[in-house]
Amino acid sequence: MHKMSDGTQKFYDQPVQKLASKNWPPHQNIDHQPSSDDSNERARLSVDTFEQYCTLESSSGTGSHGAPNSPSTASFSPEKTQVSWPNQQSYSSELHQSPDHTCGSPVSGSCITQNENDLRHKLRELETAMLGPDLDNPAMYNVTSPKEDQISSESERWKCLVGIISRGDLKELLCACAKAIENNDMYAAESLMAESRQMVSVSGDPIQRLGAYMLEGLIARLASSGSSIYKALRCKEPASAALLSYMHLLYEICPYFKFGYMSANGAIAEAMKDENKIHIIDFLIAQGSQWIILIMALASRPGGPPHIRITGIDDSAAAYARGGGLEIVGQRLSKLADLYKVPFEFNAAAISGSEVQLENLEVRPGEALAVNFSMMLHHMPDESVSIQNHRDRLLRLVKGLSPKVVTLVEQEANTNTAPFFHRFLETMNHYGAIFDSIDVALPRDSKDRINVEQHCLAREIVNLIACEGAERVERHEPFGKWRSRFIMAGFTPYPLSPFVNATIKTLLENYNDNYTLEERDGALFLGWKNQAIIVSSAWR
């Protein structure tokens, strides 16, 4: 497989500028001019697999965002555009009429260019603009020269490639590129990436901004450097105070985190209303902000506040954002508890969730136990990654402690075991909705918005697209899968009270009307334009 060198890091150093060719690997240089002697031969390369993505058809239908039943179609984007890969020759006119497809000029519905000379002219333009020096060697693609009876069909397929590029629809380009990479069609992938990079912008509309980070992930995957790119992005984080400010801004402009905190706190308060000694185990305590409101609420409980002990589990990544270890969280919460005259203890467990053992939790007899899994279980490797299966191991460990309540807050997405192309579509769909919701909260030219997306979301996107195996740490599952895991571990649902639902509805009154709240299957789903983004549930 052709590999690209790692030259993508400057992308993050120039957040308000459109991608420039100097930010990309040398063989992507668009100034390269291939010789006319070998252009016809290269025009035949890597076309067999490209037949599979000649046609994309738009649909306004609704439904789940998981992998489709048919291997030839998959929904993507909030508009559920359908990708129909094999044996089709035309694009639905609905695609071109969609208000979201505004990048390209109107074209006819046919992939077929009518004039053969026009085809040759376009192919030569593509070669001139997009081929790099490494593409001069057809042997690297393991593709033999086509027979004469294949030339016609291959020409048709290349006309489809020309059509995709000429339409200038960024979603279409990115999805076709991902499919080409999945099919190991490097020639088509690099051509499509070269065109896509001229359209993405971290200060553009939501799909342009999301596309910038998705393209970064595709390039890293193609270069087989996904893990190094992801690690480099983590190393390039801003100073801890700045990173914390970006995280706080995201917390304020979108209700996703507040929704998770409030729903989990409501379930815990309801389960612990008659308890005098409470132990809360938080598997990803971060700044400890979630527990401020709960401590204040329990302080005003009739009959006096209970004794509260919190065990905070966290790793080095969160310590960086805090600017120090878990003692910072303990001191902060202790001062608050003293102010409200609440008996309080803090137990720090500075380890990754996958390393947690029973002795780290310091469970004591006589304490009513609550366990909080907020945005962390999807980081735990499951049976598809490791025979240790920490995802289910932690659930069994917690069940053995006989907790009064366990709260789960997770992103509603299906990226854990989905094949690469379906995972790519799911990532585009899920994060596209998030970027769209941010778009109504902050101006497109806002440097704060750029920093929020770059430092709080981009790493997740790159990891989802570029990495595999144990190095892919972003592994979301839909609620149906979490429900199965909890039931298999011996838990039963603990429905959230009407008071919690009413409180969250009041919260959403402070945000854009496009946010939606739905209760189903014993869980609460917070969405954007009816697409579920975050789901909260409780168990016992």
Coordinates of C-alpha atoms in Angstrom, one line a residue:
M1 CA 0.0 0.0 0.0
H2 CA 1.2 3.5 -0.8
K3 CA 2.0 5.4 2.4
M4 CA 2.2 9.1 2.9
S5 CA 4.6 10.8 5.2
D6 CA 3.3 12.6 8.3
G7 CA 3.0 16.2 7.3
T8 CA -0.3 17.2 8.7
Q9 CA 0.5 18.8 12.0
K10 CA 0.6 22.4 10.7
F11 CA -3.1 22.2 10.1
Y12 CA -3.7 22.8 13.8
D13 CA -1.3 25.7 13.9
Q14 CA -3.3 27.7 11.4
P15 CA -6.9 27.4 12.7
V16 CA -8.4 30.4 10.9
Q17 CA -6.9 29.7 7.5
K18 CA -8.0 27.4 4.7
L19 CA -5.7 24.4 4.3
A20 CA -2.7 25.1 2.2
S21 CA -0.8 22.6 0.1
K22 CA 2.3 23.2 2.2
N23 CA 0.6 21.6 5.2
W24 CA 0.3 18.2 3.5
P25 CA 2.6 15.4 2.5
P26 CA 5.1 16.2 -0.3
H27 CA 3.5 13.7 -2.8
Q28 CA 0.2 15.7 -2.5
N29 CA 1.8 18.8 -4.2
I30 CA -0.7 20.0 -6.7
D31 CA 2.1 21.7 -8.7
H32 CA 3.3 18.3 -9.9
Q33 CA 2.9 18.0 -13.7
P34 CA 2.8 14.4 -15.0
S35 CA 4.2 13.7 -18.4
S36 CA 1.8 13.0 -21.3
D37 CA 3.5 9.8 -22.1
D38 CA 2.2 8.0 -19.0
S39 CA -1.0 9.8 -18.5
N40 CA -3.2 7.3 -20.4
E41 CA -1.8 4.4 -18.5
R42 CA -2.4 6.0 -15.1
A43 CA -5.9 7.0 -16.1
R44 CA -6.7 3.3 -16.1
L45 CA -5.4 2.7 -12.6
S46 CA -7.5 1.8 -9.6
V47 CA -10.8 2.1 -11.4
D48 CA -12.2 -1.3 -10.7
T49 CA -13.2 -0.5 -7.1
F50 CA -14.5 2.9 -8.0
E51 CA -17.5 1.5 -9.6
Q52 CA -18.8 0.9 -6.1
Y53 CA -19.4 4.6 -5.4
C54 CA -20.6 6.1 -8.6
T55 CA -24.0 7.1 -7.2
L56 CA -25.2 8.8 -4.1
E57 CA -29.0 9.4 -3.7
S58 CA -30.5 11.8 -1.2
S59 CA -33.4 10.7 1.1
S60 CA -35.3 12.6 3.7
G61 CA -36.3 9.5 5.5
T62 CA -35.7 9.1 9.2
G63 CA -34.5 6.1 11.1
S64 CA -31.6 4.7 13.0
H65 CA -28.1 5.8 12.4
G66 CA -26.5 2.4 12.6
A67 CA -25.1 0.2 9.8
P68 CA -27.7 -0.6 7.2
N69 CA -28.9 -4.1 6.4
S70 CA -27.6 -3.9 2.9
P71 CA -23.9 -3.7 2.3
S72 CA -24.5 -1.5 -0.7
T73 CA -26.2 1.4 1.1
A74 CA -25.5 3.4 4.2
S75 CA -27.1 6.6 5.6
F76 CA -25.0 9.6 6.5
S77 CA -25.4 13.2 7.6
P78 CA -28.4 14.6 9.5
E79 CA -30.2 14.5 6.1
K80 CA -29.8 10.8 5.8
T81 CA -28.2 10.9 2.3
Q82 CA -28.1 7.3 1.0
V83 CA -25.0 5.9 -0.6
S84 CA -25.7 3.4 -3.3
W85 CA -22.5 2.0 -4.5
P86 CA -22.7 -0.8 -7.2
N87 CA -24.1 -0.8 -10.7
Q88 CA -25.8 2.6 -10.8
Q89 CA -25.3 5.4 -13.3
S90 CA -27.2 8.5 -12.2
Y91 CA -27.4 10.9 -9.3
S92 CA -30.8 11.8 -7.9
S93 CA -31.8 15.4 -8.7
E94 CA -32.9 15.6 -5.0
L95 CA -29.2 15.6 -4.0
H96 CA -28.6 18.8 -6.0
Q97 CA -31.7 20.5 -4.8
S98 CA -31.0 19.9 -1.1
P99 CA -30.3 23.2 0.8
D100 CA -27.3 21.6 2.4
H101 CA -25.6 20.9 -0.9
T102 CA -24.6 24.4 -1.9
C103 CA -21.0 24.0 -2.8
G104 CA -21.3 22.8 -6.4
S105 CA -23.0 24.2 -9.5
P106 CA -26.1 22.6 -11.0
V107 CA -25.2 19.5 -13.1
S108 CA -27.3 17.0 -15.0
G109 CA -28.3 13.8 -13.3
S110 CA -26.0 11.6 -15.4
C111 CA -22.5 10.5 -14.4
I112 CA -21.7 10.1 -18.1
T113 CA -19.8 12.9 -19.9
Q114 CA -21.2 13.0 -23.4
N115 CA -18.1 13.9 -25.3
E116 CA -15.0 11.6 -25.2
N117 CA -12.7 14.5 -25.9
D118 CA -14.2 16.3 -23.0
L119 CA -13.5 13.3 -20.8
R120 CA -9.9 13.2 -21.8
H121 CA -9.5 16.9 -21.2
K122 CA -11.0 16.5 -17.7
L123 CA -8.8 13.5 -16.9
R124 CA -5.7 15.4 -17.9
E125 CA -6.8 18.3 -15.7
L126 CA -7.2 15.9 -12.8
E127 CA -3.8 14.4 -13.4
T128 CA -2.2 17.8 -13.6
A129 CA -3.8 19.1 -10.5
M130 CA -3.7 16.1 -8.2
L131 CA -1.2 13.4 -9.1
G132 CA 2.0 13.3 -7.0
P133 CA 5.4 11.8 -8.0
D134 CA 4.7 8.6 -6.1
L135 CA 1.8 7.9 -8.4
D136 CA 4.1 7.5 -11.4
N137 CA 4.7 3.9 -10.4
P138 CA 1.6 1.8 -11.2
A139 CA 3.1 -1.3 -9.7
M140 CA 2.5 0.1 -6.2
Y141 CA -1.2 -0.4 -6.6
N142 CA -0.9 -4.0 -7.7
V143 CA -3.2 -3.2 -10.6
T144 CA -2.4 -4.8 -14.0
S145 CA -3.0 -3.0 -17.2
P146 CA -6.7 -3.5 -18.4
K147 CA -7.6 -5.6 -21.3
E148 CA -9.1 -3.9 -24.3
D149 CA -12.6 -5.1 -23.5
Q150 CA -12.3 -3.4 -20.1
I151 CA -11.3 0.0 -21.3
S152 CA -14.8 1.1 -22.0
S153 CA -16.2 0.2 -18.6
E154 CA -13.2 1.8 -16.9
S155 CA -13.7 4.9 -18.8
E156 CA -17.3 5.1 -17.6
R157 CA -16.1 4.7 -14.0
W158 CA -13.6 7.5 -14.4
K159 CA -16.4 9.7 -15.8
C160 CA -18.2 9.1 -12.5
L161 CA -15.0 10.2 -10.6
V162 CA -14.9 13.3 -12.7
G163 CA -18.6 13.9 -11.9
I164 CA -18.1 13.6 -8.2
I165 CA -15.3 16.1 -8.2
S166 CA -17.0 18.5 -10.6
R167 CA -20.1 18.7 -8.4
G168 CA -18.1 20.0 -5.5
D169 CA -20.3 18.6 -2.8
L170 CA -18.0 18.2 0.3
K171 CA -20.0 15.4 2.0
E172 CA -20.1 13.4 -1.2
L173 CA -16.3 13.9 -1.7
L174 CA -15.4 12.9 1.8
C175 CA -17.7 9.8 1.7
A176 CA -16.4 8.7 -1.7
C177 CA -12.8 9.2 -0.4
A178 CA -13.5 7.0 2.7
K179 CA -15.0 4.3 0.5
A180 CA -12.0 4.4 -1.8
I181 CA -9.7 4.0 1.2
E182 CA -11.7 1.1 2.5
N183 CA -11.4 -0.5 -1.0
N184 CA -7.6 0.2 -1.0
D185 CA -8.1 2.5 -4.1
M186 CA -5.3 4.9 -3.3
Y187 CA -5.4 6.7 -6.7
A188 CA -9.0 7.7 -6.3
A189 CA -8.6 8.4 -2.6
E190 CA -5.7 10.8 -3.1
S191 CA -7.5 12.6 -6.0
L192 CA -10.6 13.1 -3.9
M193 CA -8.6 14.2 -0.9
A194 CA -6.8 16.8 -3.0
E195 CA -10.1 18.2 -4.1
S196 CA -11.6 18.1 -0.6
R197 CA -8.8 20.0 1.1
Q198 CA -9.6 23.0 -1.1
M199 CA -13.1 23.1 0.3
V200 CA -12.6 22.5 4.1
S201 CA -12.2 25.4 6.5
V202 CA -12.1 25.6 10.3
S203 CA -13.9 28.9 10.0
G204 CA -16.5 27.8 7.5
D205 CA -20.0 26.3 7.8
P206 CA -20.5 23.2 10.0
I207 CA -19.7 20.7 7.3
Q208 CA -16.6 22.6 6.2
R209 CA -15.3 22.7 9.7
L210 CA -16.2 19.1 10.5
G211 CA -14.7 18.1 7.1
A212 CA -11.4 19.7 8.0
Y213 CA -11.0 17.3 10.9
M214 CA -12.4 14.3 9.1
L215 CA -10.0 14.9 6.3
E216 CA -7.1 15.1 8.8
G217 CA -8.2 11.6 10.0
L218 CA -8.4 10.2 6.5
I219 CA -4.9 11.4 5.7
A220 CA -3.6 10.0 8.9
R221 CA -5.3 6.6 8.2
L222 CA -4.0 6.5 4.6
A223 CA -0.5 7.2 5.9
S224 CA -0.9 4.5 8.6
S225 CA 0.0 7.1 11.1
G226 CA -3.3 7.4 12.9
S227 CA -1.9 6.7 16.4
S228 CA 1.0 9.1 16.0
I229 CA -1.2 11.8 14.7
Y230 CA -3.6 11.3 17.6
K231 CA -0.8 11.4 20.1
A232 CA 0.8 14.4 18.5
L233 CA -2.5 16.3 18.8
R234 CA -2.6 15.4 22.5
C235 CA 0.9 16.7 22.9
K236 CA 0.0 20.0 21.1
E237 CA -2.7 20.8 23.7
P238 CA -2.7 24.4 24.9
A239 CA -1.7 25.4 28.4
S240 CA -3.9 23.7 31.0
A241 CA -5.7 27.0 31.9
A242 CA -6.6 27.6 28.3
L243 CA -7.8 24.1 27.7
L244 CA -9.9 24.3 30.8
S245 CA -11.5 27.5 29.5
Y246 CA -12.3 25.9 26.2
M247 CA -14.0 22.9 28.0
H248 CA -15.9 25.3 30.2
L249 CA -17.1 27.3 27.2
L250 CA -18.4 24.1 25.5
Y251 CA -20.1 23.3 28.8
E252 CA -21.9 26.7 28.7
I253 CA -22.9 27.1 25.0
C254 CA -24.3 23.6 24.6
P255 CA -26.5 21.7 27.2
Y256 CA -24.9 18.3 26.6
F257 CA -22.8 18.1 29.8
K258 CA -25.4 19.9 32.0
F259 CA -28.0 17.5 30.8
G260 CA -25.8 14.5 31.8
Y261 CA -24.9 16.0 35.2
M262 CA -28.5 17.0 36.1
S263 CA -30.0 13.7 35.1
A264 CA -27.4 11.7 37.0
N265 CA -27.6 13.9 40.1
G266 CA -31.4 13.7 40.0
A267 CA -31.3 9.9 40.0
I268 CA -28.8 9.8 42.8
A269 CA -30.7 12.2 45.0
E270 CA -33.9 10.3 44.5
A271 CA -32.2 6.9 45.4
M272 CA -30.4 8.4 48.4
K273 CA -33.3 10.5 49.9
D274 CA -33.5 8.4 53.1
E275 CA -29.8 7.6 53.5
N276 CA -27.5 9.1 56.2
K277 CA -24.2 7.8 54.8
I278 CA -23.6 8.1 51.1
H279 CA -20.6 6.9 49.1
I280 CA -20.4 8.1 45.4
I281 CA -17.9 6.5 43.1
D282 CA -17.3 8.7 40.1
F283 CA -15.4 6.8 37.3
L284 CA -14.4 10.0 35.5
I285 CA -14.5 12.9 38.0
A286 CA -12.6 15.5 35.9
Q287 CA -13.1 18.8 37.7
G288 CA -15.6 17.5 40.1
S289 CA -18.1 20.1 39.0
Q290 CA -21.0 17.7 38.8
W291 CA -21.1 17.2 42.6
I292 CA -21.2 20.9 43.5
I293 CA -25.0 21.1 42.9
L294 CA -25.6 17.8 44.6
I295 CA -23.8 18.7 47.7
M296 CA -25.7 22.0 47.9
A297 CA -29.0 20.1 47.4
L298 CA -28.3 17.5 50.1
A299 CA -27.2 20.3 52.5
S300 CA -30.8 21.5 52.6
R301 CA -32.4 18.1 53.1
P302 CA -35.0 18.0 56.0
G303 CA -33.4 16.5 59.1
G304 CA -29.9 17.6 58.2
P305 CA -27.4 16.7 55.5
P306 CA -26.0 13.1 55.2
H307 CA -22.4 12.2 55.4
I308 CA -21.0 12.2 51.9
R309 CA -17.9 10.4 50.7
I310 CA -16.8 10.7 47.1
T311 CA -14.2 8.4 45.4
G312 CA -12.9 10.2 42.3
I313 CA -11.2 8.2 39.6
D314 CA -9.3 9.9 36.8
D315 CA -6.2 9.6 34.6
S316 CA -3.4 11.9 33.6
A317 CA -5.3 13.5 30.7
A318 CA -7.8 15.1 33.0
A319 CA -5.0 16.0 35.4
Y320 CA -3.4 18.1 32.7
A321 CA -6.6 20.1 32.1
R322 CA -7.0 20.6 35.9
G323 CA -3.4 21.8 36.2
G324 CA -2.7 19.2 38.9
G325 CA -3.8 16.0 40.5
L326 CA -7.0 14.9 42.2
E327 CA -6.1 16.7 45.4
I328 CA -7.3 19.9 43.6
V329 CA -10.8 18.3 43.2
G330 CA -10.8 17.1 46.8
Q331 CA -9.8 20.5 48.2
R332 CA -12.4 22.3 46.1
L333 CA -15.3 20.0 47.1
S334 CA -14.1 19.9 50.8
K335 CA -14.3 23.7 51.0
L336 CA -17.7 23.7 49.5
A337 CA -18.9 21.1 51.9
D338 CA -17.5 23.1 54.9
L339 CA -19.3 26.2 53.6
Y340 CA -22.7 24.3 53.6
K341 CA -21.9 22.3 56.8
V342 CA -22.0 18.9 55.0
P343 CA -19.8 16.1 56.5
F344 CA -17.5 15.2 53.7
E345 CA -14.6 12.9 52.7
F346 CA -12.7 12.6 49.4
N347 CA -10.9 9.5 48.2
A348 CA -8.6 10.0 45.2
A349 CA -7.9 7.1 42.8
A350 CA -5.5 8.5 40.2
I351 CA -5.7 5.6 37.7
S352 CA -7.4 4.8 34.4
G353 CA -10.8 3.2 34.6
S354 CA -9.4 0.0 33.0
E355 CA -7.0 -0.4 35.9
V356 CA -9.6 -0.1 38.7
Q357 CA -9.8 -3.0 41.1
L358 CA -12.0 -3.5 44.2
E359 CA -9.3 -2.3 46.6
N360 CA -9.2 1.1 44.8
L361 CA -12.8 1.9 45.7
E362 CA -12.5 1.6 49.5
V363 CA -16.1 0.5 50.0
R364 CA -17.2 0.5 53.6
P365 CA -20.1 -1.3 55.3
G366 CA -23.0 0.8 56.2
E367 CA -22.7 3.3 53.3
A368 CA -25.3 3.5 50.6
L369 CA -23.4 3.3 47.3
A370 CA -24.0 5.2 44.1
V371 CA -21.8 4.8 41.0
N372 CA -21.5 7.3 38.2
F373 CA -20.4 6.4 34.7
S374 CA -20.4 9.7 32.8
M375 CA -18.8 9.7 29.3
M376 CA -16.2 7.1 30.2
L377 CA -17.4 3.6 29.5
H378 CA -17.0 4.1 25.8
H379 CA -13.3 4.5 26.4
M380 CA -13.1 1.1 27.9
P381 CA -12.0 -1.7 25.5
D382 CA -14.5 -4.4 25.1
E383 CA -14.4 -8.0 23.9
S384 CA -13.7 -6.8 20.3
V385 CA -10.4 -5.3 21.5
S386 CA -9.2 -7.3 24.4
I387 CA -10.0 -10.6 26.1
Q388 CA -9.9 -8.8 29.4
N389 CA -13.1 -6.9 28.2
H390 CA -12.8 -4.1 30.8
R391 CA -16.2 -2.6 29.7
D392 CA -18.1 -5.6 31.0
R393 CA -15.6 -6.3 33.8
L394 CA -16.3 -2.9 35.4
L395 CA -20.0 -3.5 35.2
R396 CA -19.7 -6.9 36.9
L397 CA -17.4 -5.4 39.5
V398 CA -19.8 -2.6 40.3
K399 CA -22.8 -5.0 40.4
G400 CA -20.9 -7.1 43.1
L401 CA -20.9 -4.0 45.3
S402 CA -24.7 -3.9 45.5
P403 CA -25.1 -0.2 44.7
K404 CA -28.5 1.5 45.3
V405 CA -28.1 3.3 41.9
V406 CA -25.8 3.4 38.9
T407 CA -26.0 6.3 36.4
L408 CA -24.8 6.1 32.8
V409 CA -24.4 9.1 30.5
E410 CA -23.0 8.3 27.0
Q411 CA -23.0 9.7 23.5
E412 CA -25.6 8.1 21.3
A413 CA -23.5 6.8 18.4
N414 CA -22.5 3.4 16.9
T415 CA -18.7 3.5 16.4
N416 CA -17.4 0.6 18.4
T417 CA -17.4 -2.4 16.1
A418 CA -18.8 -0.9 12.9
P419 CA -16.6 -1.4 9.8
F420 CA -14.6 1.6 8.8
F421 CA -16.9 3.1 6.2
H422 CA -20.0 2.8 8.3
R423 CA -18.0 4.3 11.2
F424 CA -17.0 7.2 9.0
L425 CA -20.6 7.9 8.1
E426 CA -21.7 7.6 11.8
T427 CA -19.0 10.0 12.8
M428 CA -20.1 12.5 10.1
N429 CA -23.7 12.2 11.2
H430 CA -23.1 12.4 15.0
Y431 CA -20.4 15.2 15.1
G432 CA -22.1 17.0 12.2
A433 CA -25.1 17.6 14.5
I434 CA -22.8 18.8 17.3
F435 CA -21.0 21.2 15.0
D436 CA -24.4 22.4 13.8
S437 CA -25.5 23.1 17.3
I438 CA -22.3 25.0 18.1
D439 CA -22.9 27.0 14.9
V440 CA -26.0 28.7 16.4
A441 CA -24.2 29.5 19.7
L442 CA -21.0 31.2 18.4
P443 CA -20.1 33.2 15.3
R444 CA -18.2 31.3 12.6
D445 CA -15.3 33.8 12.8
S446 CA -15.1 33.4 16.6
K447 CA -11.6 32.3 17.7
D448 CA -13.2 30.8 20.8
R449 CA -15.4 28.6 18.7
I450 CA -12.4 27.4 16.7
N451 CA -10.5 26.6 19.8
V452 CA -13.5 24.7 21.3
E453 CA -13.9 22.5 18.3
Q454 CA -10.2 22.0 17.8
H455 CA -9.2 21.2 21.3
C456 CA -12.4 19.5 22.6
L457 CA -13.7 17.6 19.6
A458 CA -11.1 17.2 16.9
R459 CA -9.0 14.6 18.7
E460 CA -12.1 12.4 19.1
I461 CA -12.9 12.7 15.3
V462 CA -9.3 11.9 14.3
N463 CA -9.1 9.0 16.6
L464 CA -12.4 7.5 15.3
I465 CA -11.2 7.7 11.6
A466 CA -7.5 7.2 11.8
C467 CA -7.0 4.6 14.5
E468 CA -7.8 0.9 14.9
G469 CA -7.4 -1.8 17.5
A470 CA -6.3 -0.7 21.0
E471 CA -5.2 2.7 19.7
R472 CA -8.8 3.6 18.9
V473 CA -10.1 4.7 22.3
E474 CA -13.3 6.4 21.0
R475 CA -15.7 3.4 20.9
H476 CA -19.3 4.6 21.3
E477 CA -22.3 2.3 21.5
P478 CA -26.0 3.0 21.0
F479 CA -28.2 2.8 24.1
G480 CA -29.6 -0.5 23.0
K481 CA -26.2 -2.1 23.3
W482 CA -25.5 -0.5 26.7
R483 CA -28.9 -1.7 27.9
S484 CA -27.9 -5.3 26.9
R485 CA -24.6 -5.0 28.7
F486 CA -26.2 -3.7 32.0
I487 CA -28.9 -6.4 31.9
M488 CA -26.3 -9.2 31.3
A489 CA -24.4 -7.9 34.3
G490 CA -27.5 -8.3 36.4
F491 CA -28.8 -4.7 36.6
T492 CA -32.4 -3.6 36.2
P493 CA -33.6 -0.2 34.9
Y494 CA -34.2 2.6 37.4
P495 CA -36.5 5.0 35.7
L496 CA -35.8 8.7 36.1
S497 CA -38.4 10.6 38.1
P498 CA -40.8 13.1 36.5
F499 CA -39.1 15.8 38.6
V500 CA -35.8 15.1 36.8
N501 CA -37.5 15.3 33.4
A502 CA -39.2 18.6 34.3
T503 CA -35.9 20.1 35.5
I504 CA -34.1 19.3 32.3
K505 CA -37.0 20.7 30.2
T506 CA -36.6 23.9 32.2
L507 CA -32.8 23.8 31.4
L508 CA -33.5 23.5 27.7
E509 CA -35.6 26.7 27.7
N510 CA -32.3 28.6 27.9
Y511 CA -31.0 27.1 24.6
N512 CA -32.0 26.9 21.0
D513 CA -35.4 25.5 20.1
N514 CA -33.7 22.8 17.9
Y515 CA -32.7 20.9 21.0
T516 CA -35.1 18.0 21.7
L517 CA -35.8 15.8 24.7
E518 CA -37.3 12.3 24.5
E519 CA -38.0 9.7 27.1
R520 CA -38.0 6.1 25.8
D521 CA -36.9 2.6 26.9
G522 CA -36.4 4.0 30.4
A523 CA -33.8 6.6 29.3
L524 CA -33.7 10.3 28.4
F525 CA -32.3 11.3 25.0
L526 CA -31.1 14.8 24.4
G527 CA -31.0 15.6 20.7
W528 CA -30.4 18.2 18.1
K529 CA -33.1 18.5 15.4
N530 CA -34.5 15.1 16.5
Q531 CA -31.1 13.4 16.2
A532 CA -30.2 11.9 19.6
I533 CA -26.8 13.1 20.8
I534 CA -26.6 12.2 24.5
V535 CA -28.5 9.5 26.5
S536 CA -28.8 9.3 30.2
S537 CA -30.1 6.3 32.2
A538 CA -30.1 4.8 35.7
W539 CA -29.8 1.3 36.9
R540 CA -29.8 -0.8 40.2

